[in-house]
Short mmCIF file of C-alpha atoms and ligand atoms in Angstrom, two decimals:
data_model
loop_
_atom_site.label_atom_id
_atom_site.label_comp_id
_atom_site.label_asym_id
_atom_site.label_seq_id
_atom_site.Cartn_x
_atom_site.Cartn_y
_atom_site.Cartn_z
CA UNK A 11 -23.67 -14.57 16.46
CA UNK A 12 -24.45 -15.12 12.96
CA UNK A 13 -22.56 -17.15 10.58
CA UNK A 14 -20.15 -16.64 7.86
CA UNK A 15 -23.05 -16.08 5.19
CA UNK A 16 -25.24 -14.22 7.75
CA UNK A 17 -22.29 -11.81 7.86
CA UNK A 18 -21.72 -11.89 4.23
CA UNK A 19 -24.96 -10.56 3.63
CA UNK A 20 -24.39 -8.09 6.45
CA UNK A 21 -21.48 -6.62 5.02
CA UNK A 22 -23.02 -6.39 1.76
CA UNK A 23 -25.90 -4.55 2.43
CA UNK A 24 -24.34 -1.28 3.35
CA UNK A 25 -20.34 -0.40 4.14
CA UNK A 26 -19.11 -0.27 7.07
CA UNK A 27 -21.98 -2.39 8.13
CA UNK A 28 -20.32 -5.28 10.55
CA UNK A 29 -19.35 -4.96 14.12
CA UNK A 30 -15.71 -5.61 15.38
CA UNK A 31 -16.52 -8.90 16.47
CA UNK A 32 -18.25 -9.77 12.60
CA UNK A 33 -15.08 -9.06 10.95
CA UNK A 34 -12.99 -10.86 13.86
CA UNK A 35 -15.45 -13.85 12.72
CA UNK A 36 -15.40 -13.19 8.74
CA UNK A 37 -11.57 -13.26 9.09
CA UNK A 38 -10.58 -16.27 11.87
CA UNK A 39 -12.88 -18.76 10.30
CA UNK A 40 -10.78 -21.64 8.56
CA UNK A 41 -13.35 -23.61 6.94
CA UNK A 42 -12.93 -24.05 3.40
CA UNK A 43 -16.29 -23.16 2.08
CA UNK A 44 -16.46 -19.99 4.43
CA UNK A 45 -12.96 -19.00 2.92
CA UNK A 46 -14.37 -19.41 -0.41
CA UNK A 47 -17.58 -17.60 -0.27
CA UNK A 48 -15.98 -14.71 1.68
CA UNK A 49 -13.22 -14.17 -1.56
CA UNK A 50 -16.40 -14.86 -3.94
CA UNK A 51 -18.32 -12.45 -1.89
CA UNK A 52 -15.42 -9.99 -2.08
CA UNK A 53 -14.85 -10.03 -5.69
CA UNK A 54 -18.38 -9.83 -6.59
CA UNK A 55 -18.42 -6.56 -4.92
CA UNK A 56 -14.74 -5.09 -6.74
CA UNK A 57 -16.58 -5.92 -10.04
CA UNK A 58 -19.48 -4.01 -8.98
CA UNK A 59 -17.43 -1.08 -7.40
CA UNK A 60 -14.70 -0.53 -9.76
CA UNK A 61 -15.70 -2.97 -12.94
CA UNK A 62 -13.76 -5.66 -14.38
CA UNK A 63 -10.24 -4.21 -14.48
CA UNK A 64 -7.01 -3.42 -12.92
CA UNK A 65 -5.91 -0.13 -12.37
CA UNK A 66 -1.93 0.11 -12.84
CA UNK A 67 0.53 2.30 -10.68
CA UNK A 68 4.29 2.18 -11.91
CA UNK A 69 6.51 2.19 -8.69
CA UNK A 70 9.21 4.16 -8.37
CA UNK A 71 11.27 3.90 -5.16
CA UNK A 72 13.36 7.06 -5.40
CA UNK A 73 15.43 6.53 -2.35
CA UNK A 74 16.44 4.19 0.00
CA UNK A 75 17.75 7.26 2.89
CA UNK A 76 15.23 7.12 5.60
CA UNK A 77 15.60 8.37 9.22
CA UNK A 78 13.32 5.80 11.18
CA UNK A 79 14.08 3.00 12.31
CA UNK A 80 10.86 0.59 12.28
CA UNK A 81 11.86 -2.87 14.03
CA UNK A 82 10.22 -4.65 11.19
CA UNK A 83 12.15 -3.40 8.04
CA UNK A 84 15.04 -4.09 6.27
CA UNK A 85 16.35 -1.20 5.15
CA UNK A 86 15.77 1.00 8.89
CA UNK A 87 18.36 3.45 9.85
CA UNK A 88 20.05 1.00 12.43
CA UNK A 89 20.91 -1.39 9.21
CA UNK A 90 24.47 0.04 8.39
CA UNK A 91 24.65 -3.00 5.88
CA UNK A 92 22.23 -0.95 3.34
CA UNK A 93 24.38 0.57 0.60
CA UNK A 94 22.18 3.99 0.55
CA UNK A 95 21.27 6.12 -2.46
CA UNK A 96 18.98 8.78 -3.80
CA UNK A 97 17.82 8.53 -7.44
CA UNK A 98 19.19 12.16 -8.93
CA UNK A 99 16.14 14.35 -10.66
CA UNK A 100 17.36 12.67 -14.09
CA UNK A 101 17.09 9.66 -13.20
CA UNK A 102 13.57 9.84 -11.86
CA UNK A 103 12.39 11.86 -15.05
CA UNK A 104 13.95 8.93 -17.36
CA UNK A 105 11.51 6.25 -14.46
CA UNK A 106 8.61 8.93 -15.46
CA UNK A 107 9.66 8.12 -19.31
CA UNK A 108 9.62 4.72 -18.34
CA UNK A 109 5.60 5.03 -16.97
CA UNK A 110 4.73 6.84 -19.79
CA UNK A 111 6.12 4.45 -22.57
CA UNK A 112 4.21 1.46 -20.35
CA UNK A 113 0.89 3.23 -20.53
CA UNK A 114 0.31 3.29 -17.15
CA UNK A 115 -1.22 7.32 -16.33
CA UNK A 116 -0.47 7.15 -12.59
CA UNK A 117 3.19 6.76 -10.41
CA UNK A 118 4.21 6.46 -7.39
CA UNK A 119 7.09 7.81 -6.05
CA UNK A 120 7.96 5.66 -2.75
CA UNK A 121 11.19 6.76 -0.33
CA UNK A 122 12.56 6.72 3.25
CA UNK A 123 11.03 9.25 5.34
CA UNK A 124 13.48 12.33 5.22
CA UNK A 125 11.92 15.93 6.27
CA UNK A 126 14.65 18.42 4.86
CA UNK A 127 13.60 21.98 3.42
CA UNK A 128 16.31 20.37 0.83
CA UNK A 129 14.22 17.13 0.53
CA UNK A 130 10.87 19.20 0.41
CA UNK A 131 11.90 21.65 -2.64
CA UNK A 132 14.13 18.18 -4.55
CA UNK A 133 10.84 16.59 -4.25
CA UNK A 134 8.38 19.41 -5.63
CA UNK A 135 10.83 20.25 -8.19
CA UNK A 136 10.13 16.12 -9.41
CA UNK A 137 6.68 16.77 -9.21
CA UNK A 138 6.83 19.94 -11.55
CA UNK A 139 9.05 17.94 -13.85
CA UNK A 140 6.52 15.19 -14.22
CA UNK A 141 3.44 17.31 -15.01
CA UNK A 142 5.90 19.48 -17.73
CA UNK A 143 6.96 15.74 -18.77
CA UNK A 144 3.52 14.46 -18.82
CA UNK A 145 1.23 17.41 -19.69
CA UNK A 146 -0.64 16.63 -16.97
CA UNK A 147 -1.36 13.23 -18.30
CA UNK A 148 0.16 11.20 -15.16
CA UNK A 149 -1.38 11.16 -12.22
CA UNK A 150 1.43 11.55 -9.40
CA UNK A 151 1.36 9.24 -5.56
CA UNK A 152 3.34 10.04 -3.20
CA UNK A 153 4.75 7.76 -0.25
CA UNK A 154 7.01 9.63 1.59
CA UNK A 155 6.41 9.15 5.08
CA UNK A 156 5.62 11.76 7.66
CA UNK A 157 5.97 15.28 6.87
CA UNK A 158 4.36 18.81 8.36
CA UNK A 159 1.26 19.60 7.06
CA UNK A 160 2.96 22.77 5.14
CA UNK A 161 5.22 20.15 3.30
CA UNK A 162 2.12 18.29 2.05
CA UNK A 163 0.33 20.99 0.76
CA UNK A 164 3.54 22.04 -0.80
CA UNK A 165 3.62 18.73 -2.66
CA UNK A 166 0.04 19.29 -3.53
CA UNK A 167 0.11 22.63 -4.90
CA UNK A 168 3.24 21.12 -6.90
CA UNK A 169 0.79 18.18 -8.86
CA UNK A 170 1.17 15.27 -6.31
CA UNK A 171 -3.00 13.63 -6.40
CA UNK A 172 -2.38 10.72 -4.07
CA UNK A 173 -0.32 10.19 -0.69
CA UNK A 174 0.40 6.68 0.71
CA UNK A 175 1.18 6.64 4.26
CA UNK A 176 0.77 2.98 6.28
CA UNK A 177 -0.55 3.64 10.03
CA UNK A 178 1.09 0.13 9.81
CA UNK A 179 -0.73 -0.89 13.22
CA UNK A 180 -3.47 0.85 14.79
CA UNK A 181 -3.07 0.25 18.06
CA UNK A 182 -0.94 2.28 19.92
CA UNK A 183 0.32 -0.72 22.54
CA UNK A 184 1.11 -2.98 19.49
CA UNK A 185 2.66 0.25 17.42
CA UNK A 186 5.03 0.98 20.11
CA UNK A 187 6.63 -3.01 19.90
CA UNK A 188 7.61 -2.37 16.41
CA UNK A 189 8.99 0.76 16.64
CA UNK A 190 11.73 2.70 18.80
CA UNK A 191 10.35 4.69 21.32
CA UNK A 192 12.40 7.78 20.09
CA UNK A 193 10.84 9.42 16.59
CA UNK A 194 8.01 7.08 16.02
CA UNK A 195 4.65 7.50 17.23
CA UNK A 196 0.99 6.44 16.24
CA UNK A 197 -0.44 9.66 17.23
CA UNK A 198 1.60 11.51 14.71
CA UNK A 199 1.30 9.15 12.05
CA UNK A 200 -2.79 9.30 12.79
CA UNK A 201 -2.37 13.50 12.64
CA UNK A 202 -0.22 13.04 9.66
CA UNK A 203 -3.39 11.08 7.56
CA UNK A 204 -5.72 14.01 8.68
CA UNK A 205 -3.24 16.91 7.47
CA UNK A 206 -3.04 14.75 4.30
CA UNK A 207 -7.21 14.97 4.21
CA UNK A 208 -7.17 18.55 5.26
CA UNK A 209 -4.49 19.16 2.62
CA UNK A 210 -6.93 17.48 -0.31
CA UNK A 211 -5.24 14.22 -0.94
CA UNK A 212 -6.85 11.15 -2.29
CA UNK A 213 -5.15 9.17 1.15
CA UNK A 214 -4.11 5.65 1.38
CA UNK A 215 -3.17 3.75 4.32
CA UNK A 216 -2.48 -0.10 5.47
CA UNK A 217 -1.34 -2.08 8.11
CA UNK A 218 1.47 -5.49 7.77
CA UNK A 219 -0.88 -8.60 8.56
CA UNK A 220 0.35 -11.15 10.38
CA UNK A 221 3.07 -9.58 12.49
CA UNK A 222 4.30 -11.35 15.41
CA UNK A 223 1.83 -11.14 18.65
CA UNK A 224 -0.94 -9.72 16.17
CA UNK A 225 -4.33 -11.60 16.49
CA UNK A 226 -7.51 -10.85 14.34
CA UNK A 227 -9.11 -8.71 16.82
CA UNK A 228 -6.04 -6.35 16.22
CA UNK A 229 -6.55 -6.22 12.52
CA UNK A 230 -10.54 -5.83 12.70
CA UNK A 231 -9.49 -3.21 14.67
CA UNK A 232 -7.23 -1.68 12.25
CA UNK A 233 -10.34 -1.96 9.21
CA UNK A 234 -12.79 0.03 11.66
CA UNK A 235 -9.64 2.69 11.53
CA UNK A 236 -9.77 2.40 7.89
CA UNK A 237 -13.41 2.96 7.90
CA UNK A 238 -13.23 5.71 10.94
CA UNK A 239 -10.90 7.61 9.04
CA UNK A 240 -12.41 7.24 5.66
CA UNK A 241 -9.79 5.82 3.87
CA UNK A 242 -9.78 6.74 -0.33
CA UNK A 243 -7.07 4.08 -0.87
CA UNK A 244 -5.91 0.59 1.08
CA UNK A 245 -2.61 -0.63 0.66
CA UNK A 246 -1.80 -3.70 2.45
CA UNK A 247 0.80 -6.32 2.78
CA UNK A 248 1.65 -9.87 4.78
CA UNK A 249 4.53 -9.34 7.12
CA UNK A 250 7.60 -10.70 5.58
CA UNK A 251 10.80 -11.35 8.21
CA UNK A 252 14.53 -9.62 6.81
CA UNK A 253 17.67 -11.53 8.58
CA UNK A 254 18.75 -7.98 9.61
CA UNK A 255 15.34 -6.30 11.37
CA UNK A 256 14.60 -7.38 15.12
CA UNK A 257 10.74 -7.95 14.17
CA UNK A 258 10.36 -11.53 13.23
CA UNK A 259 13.87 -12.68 14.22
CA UNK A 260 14.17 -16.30 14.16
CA UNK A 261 11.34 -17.03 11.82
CA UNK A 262 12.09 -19.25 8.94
CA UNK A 263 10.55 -18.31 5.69
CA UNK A 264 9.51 -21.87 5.05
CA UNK A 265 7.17 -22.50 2.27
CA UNK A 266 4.05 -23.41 5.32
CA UNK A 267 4.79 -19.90 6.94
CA UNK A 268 4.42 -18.52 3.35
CA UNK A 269 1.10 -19.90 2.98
CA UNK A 270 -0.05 -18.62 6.13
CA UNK A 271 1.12 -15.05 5.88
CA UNK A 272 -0.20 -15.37 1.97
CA UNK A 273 -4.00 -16.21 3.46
CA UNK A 274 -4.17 -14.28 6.01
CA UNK A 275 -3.17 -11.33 3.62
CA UNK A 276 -5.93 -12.47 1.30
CA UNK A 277 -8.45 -13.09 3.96
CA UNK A 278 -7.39 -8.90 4.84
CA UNK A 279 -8.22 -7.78 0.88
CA UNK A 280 -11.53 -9.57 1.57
CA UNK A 281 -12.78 -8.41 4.90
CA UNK A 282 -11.92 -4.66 3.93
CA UNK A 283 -13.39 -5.19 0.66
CA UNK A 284 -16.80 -5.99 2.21
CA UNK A 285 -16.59 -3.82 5.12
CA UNK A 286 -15.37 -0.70 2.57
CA UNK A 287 -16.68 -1.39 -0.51
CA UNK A 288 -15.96 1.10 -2.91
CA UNK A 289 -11.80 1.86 -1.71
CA UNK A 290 -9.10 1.10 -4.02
CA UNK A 291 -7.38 -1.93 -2.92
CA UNK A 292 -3.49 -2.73 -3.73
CA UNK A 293 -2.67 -6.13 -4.09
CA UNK A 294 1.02 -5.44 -3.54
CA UNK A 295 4.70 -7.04 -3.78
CA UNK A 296 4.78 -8.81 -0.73
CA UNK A 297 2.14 -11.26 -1.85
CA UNK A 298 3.78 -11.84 -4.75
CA UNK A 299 7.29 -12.50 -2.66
CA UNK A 300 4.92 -15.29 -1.07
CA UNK A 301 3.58 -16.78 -4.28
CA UNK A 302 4.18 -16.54 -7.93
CA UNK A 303 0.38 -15.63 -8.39
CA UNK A 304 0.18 -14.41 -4.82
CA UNK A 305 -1.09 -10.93 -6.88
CA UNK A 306 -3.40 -12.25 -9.19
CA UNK A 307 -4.84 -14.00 -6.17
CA UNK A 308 -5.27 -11.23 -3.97
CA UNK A 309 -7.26 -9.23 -7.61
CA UNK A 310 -9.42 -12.70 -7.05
CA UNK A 311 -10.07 -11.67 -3.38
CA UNK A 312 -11.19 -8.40 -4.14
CA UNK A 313 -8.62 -6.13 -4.77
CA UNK A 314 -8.25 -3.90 -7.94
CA UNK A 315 -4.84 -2.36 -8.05
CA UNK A 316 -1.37 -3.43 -8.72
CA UNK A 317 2.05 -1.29 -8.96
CA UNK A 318 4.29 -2.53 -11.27
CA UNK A 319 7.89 -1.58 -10.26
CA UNK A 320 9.73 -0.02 -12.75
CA UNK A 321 13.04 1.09 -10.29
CA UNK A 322 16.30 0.17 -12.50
CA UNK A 323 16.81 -3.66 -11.53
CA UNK A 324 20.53 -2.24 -10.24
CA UNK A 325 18.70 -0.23 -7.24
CA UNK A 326 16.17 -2.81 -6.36
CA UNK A 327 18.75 -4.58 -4.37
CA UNK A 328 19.20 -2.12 -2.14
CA UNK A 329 15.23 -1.74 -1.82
CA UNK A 330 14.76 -4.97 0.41
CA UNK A 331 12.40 -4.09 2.52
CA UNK A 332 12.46 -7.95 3.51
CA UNK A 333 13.43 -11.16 1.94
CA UNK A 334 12.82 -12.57 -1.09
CA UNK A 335 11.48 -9.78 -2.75
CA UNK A 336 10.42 -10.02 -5.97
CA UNK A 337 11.21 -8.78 -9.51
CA UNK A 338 14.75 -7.80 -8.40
CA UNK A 339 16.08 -9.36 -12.17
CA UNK A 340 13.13 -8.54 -14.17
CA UNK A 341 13.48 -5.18 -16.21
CA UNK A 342 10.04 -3.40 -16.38
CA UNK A 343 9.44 -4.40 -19.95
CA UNK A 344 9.19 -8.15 -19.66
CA UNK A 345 7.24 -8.06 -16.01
CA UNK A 346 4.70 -5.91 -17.95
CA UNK A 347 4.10 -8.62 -20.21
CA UNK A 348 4.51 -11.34 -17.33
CA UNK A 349 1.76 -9.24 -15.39
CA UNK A 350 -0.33 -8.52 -18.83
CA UNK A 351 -0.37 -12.83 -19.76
CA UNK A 352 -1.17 -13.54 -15.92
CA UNK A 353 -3.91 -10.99 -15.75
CA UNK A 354 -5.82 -12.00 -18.75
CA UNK A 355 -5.82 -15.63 -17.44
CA UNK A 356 -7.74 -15.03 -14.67
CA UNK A 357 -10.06 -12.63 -17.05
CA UNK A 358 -9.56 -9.59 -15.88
CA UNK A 359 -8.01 -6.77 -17.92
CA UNK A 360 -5.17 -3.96 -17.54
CA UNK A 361 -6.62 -0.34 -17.11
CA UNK A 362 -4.07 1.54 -19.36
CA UNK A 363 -4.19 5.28 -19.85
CA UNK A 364 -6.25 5.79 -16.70
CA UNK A 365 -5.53 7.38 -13.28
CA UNK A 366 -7.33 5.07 -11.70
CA UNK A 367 -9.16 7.47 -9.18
CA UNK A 368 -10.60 5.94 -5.97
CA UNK A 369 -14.41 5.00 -6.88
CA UNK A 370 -14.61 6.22 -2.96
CA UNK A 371 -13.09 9.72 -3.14
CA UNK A 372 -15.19 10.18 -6.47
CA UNK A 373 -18.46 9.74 -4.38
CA UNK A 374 -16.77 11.65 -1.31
CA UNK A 375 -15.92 14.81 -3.13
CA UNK A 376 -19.28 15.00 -5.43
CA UNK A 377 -21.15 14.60 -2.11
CA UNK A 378 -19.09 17.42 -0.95
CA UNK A 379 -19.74 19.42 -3.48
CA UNK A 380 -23.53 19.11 -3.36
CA UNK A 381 -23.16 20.18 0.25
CA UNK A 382 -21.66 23.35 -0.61
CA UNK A 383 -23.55 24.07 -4.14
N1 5AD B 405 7.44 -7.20 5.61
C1 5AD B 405 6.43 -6.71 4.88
N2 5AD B 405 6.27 -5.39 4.64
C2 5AD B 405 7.20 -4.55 5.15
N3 5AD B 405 7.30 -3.21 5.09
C3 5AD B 405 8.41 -2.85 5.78
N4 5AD B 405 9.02 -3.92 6.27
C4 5AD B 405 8.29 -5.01 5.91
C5 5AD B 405 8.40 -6.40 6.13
N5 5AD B 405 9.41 -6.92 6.84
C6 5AD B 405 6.30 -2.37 4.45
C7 5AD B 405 5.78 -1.31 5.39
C8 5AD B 405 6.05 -0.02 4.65
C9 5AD B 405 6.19 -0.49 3.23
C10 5AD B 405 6.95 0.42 2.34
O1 5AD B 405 6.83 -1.73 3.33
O2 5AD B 405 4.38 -1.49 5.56
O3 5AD B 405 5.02 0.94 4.78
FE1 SF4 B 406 11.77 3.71 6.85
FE2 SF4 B 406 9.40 2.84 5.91
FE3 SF4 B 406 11.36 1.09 6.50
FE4 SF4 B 406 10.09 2.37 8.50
S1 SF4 B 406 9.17 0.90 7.02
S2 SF4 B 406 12.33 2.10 8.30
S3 SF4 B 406 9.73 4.37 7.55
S4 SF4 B 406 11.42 2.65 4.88
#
């Protein structure tokens, strides 16, 4: 097989250009100049595909009610030590107020999975609320877990642009250890991305890296289901353990398993970078609960989004997904300028005022619509 550069090259010269076994390769090797021509590689390639910025999502997690129970997480139904709530529609409109005052033009609202006709018509009521808010100006994600696709196209109709929703692990073996065997199942969640297609979503999905018993042929795996699926949007995170989820029980968060779970969530943002191209790529909290920089460095390694949280700094305790997550003091004023200062040192710039569209779905539809014109 060839080497790390022959595979570089490889990647580069078309997407979705490298084997299972090449991006097995382009993520196991530990050398230290491999590492750092795969990231330079990487980030060469999110300059050319989406320019020198980052686009901005402000993240508002709306509720932390959710009715599965995923192994992994700390706030599953089985966790009766969660104090539960539900943001009321005021309180998400004053959130929206928030966005719109940071100049970010693009939200996400992020909750436990509930599927309720109540749930369905709270939830497109928000989404009217923020276009009347807006005019139209904010650009609304959803990440609100599996749904019928009659809800999603409800959502749609109502202004949402963008759905989030993690396959989490791709293979169906590895997808039944982390999850119960009653309610959870890939093959929905794999039905649930096409509805979301079918329904006209930009669609994001993402996997945890470095999960117990995962190796790196599971997660090239999961980038060819990225790429079979054709992924607008890539939203990915290290595996981080919570004292109260089964997943991960008995790990210590020392700081040498933080550096691990950090790389290997870089060496991710890389490989699907290259093997992708053009995708938006989140460089999300959970590298940040790793590092201080852990987000700048995962912009560095090729992705080109972050989410700012903006969730009242009251409710973020109760939004610990797992431990140590960040930001739980900060207010969203003074992380925006935290994020702003920390950006511009490693010369990139904040993309206010812009939705941020997926460089992917952009080609995708206009392609479509040369089909049919
Ligand atoms: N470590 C890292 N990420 C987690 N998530 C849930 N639990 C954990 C954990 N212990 C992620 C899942 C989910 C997202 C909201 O948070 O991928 O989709
Ligand atoms: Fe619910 Fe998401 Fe946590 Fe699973 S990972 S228990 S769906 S909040």
């Amino acid at each position: 097989m060839k080497g790390i550069s022959g595979i570089i090259d490889k990647a580069l010269s078309r997407p979705r250009a490298l084997s299972a076994d090449e991006l097995e390769a382009l993520l196991a090797s530990d050398d230290e100049g491999d590492r750092r021509a795969v990231r330079e590689a990487a980030y060469a390639l999110k300059l050319a595909k989406c320019g020198r910025g980052v686009s901005l999502r402000g993240l508002i997690e709306m509720s932390n009610v959710c009715a599965k129970n995923c192994y992994y997480c700390g706030i599953r139904s089985g966790n009766r030590d969660v104090r539960r709530f539900k943001l009321s529609y005021e309180d998400i409109m004053r959130h929206a107020g928030i966005v719109m005052r940071s100049g970010y033009a693009s939200l996400v609202l992020q909750g436990g999975e509930v599927e309720s006709r109540e749930n369905t018509e709270f939830v497109a009521k928000v989404l009217r609320g923020i276009q009347e808010l807006s005019g139209g100006s904010i650009g609304v994600t959803l990440s609100l877990g599996e749904q019928t696709e009659e809800v999603y196209a409800e959502w749609r109709a109502a202004g949402a642009r963008r759905y989030l929703l993690r396959i989490e692990e791709s293979d169906p073996e590895m997808y039944r250890k982390l999850h119960p065997e009653t309610g959870h199942s890939c093959e929905r969640r794999k039905e649930c991305l096409r509805a979301l297609r079918r329904t006209g979503y930009q669609v994001g999905t993402g996997v945890m890296i470095g999960l117990p018993g995962q190796t790196f042929r599971h997660l090239a795996s999961d980038i060819i289901f990225f790429g079979d699926m054709d992924a607008d949007m890539i939203g990915m995170g290290p595996f981080i353990p919570h004292h109260a989820a089964p997943v991960g029980k008995g790990i210590c968060l020392t700081p040498e398993y933080a550096g691990r779970q950090l790389e290997l969530g870089l060496r991710m943002i890389s490989a699907v970078r290259l093997y992708l191209h053009d995708v938006n790529i989140a460089s999300t909290t959970a590298l940040q609960a790793l590092a201080p920089d852990g987000r700048e460095r995962g912009i560095l390694a090729g992705a080109n989004v972050i989410m700012p949280n903006v969730t009242d700094t009251e409710r973020r305790r109760d939004y610990l997904l797992y431990e140590n997550k960040p930001g739980i003091d900060e207010n969203a004023d003074s992380s925006r300028k935290a994020l702003e200062d920390s950006i511009h040192a490693i010369g990139e710039d904040l993309l206010y005022g812009r939705f941020g569209d997926s460089p992917h779905y952009a080609a995708r539809t206009a392609a479509a619509a040369e089909r049919n014109g």
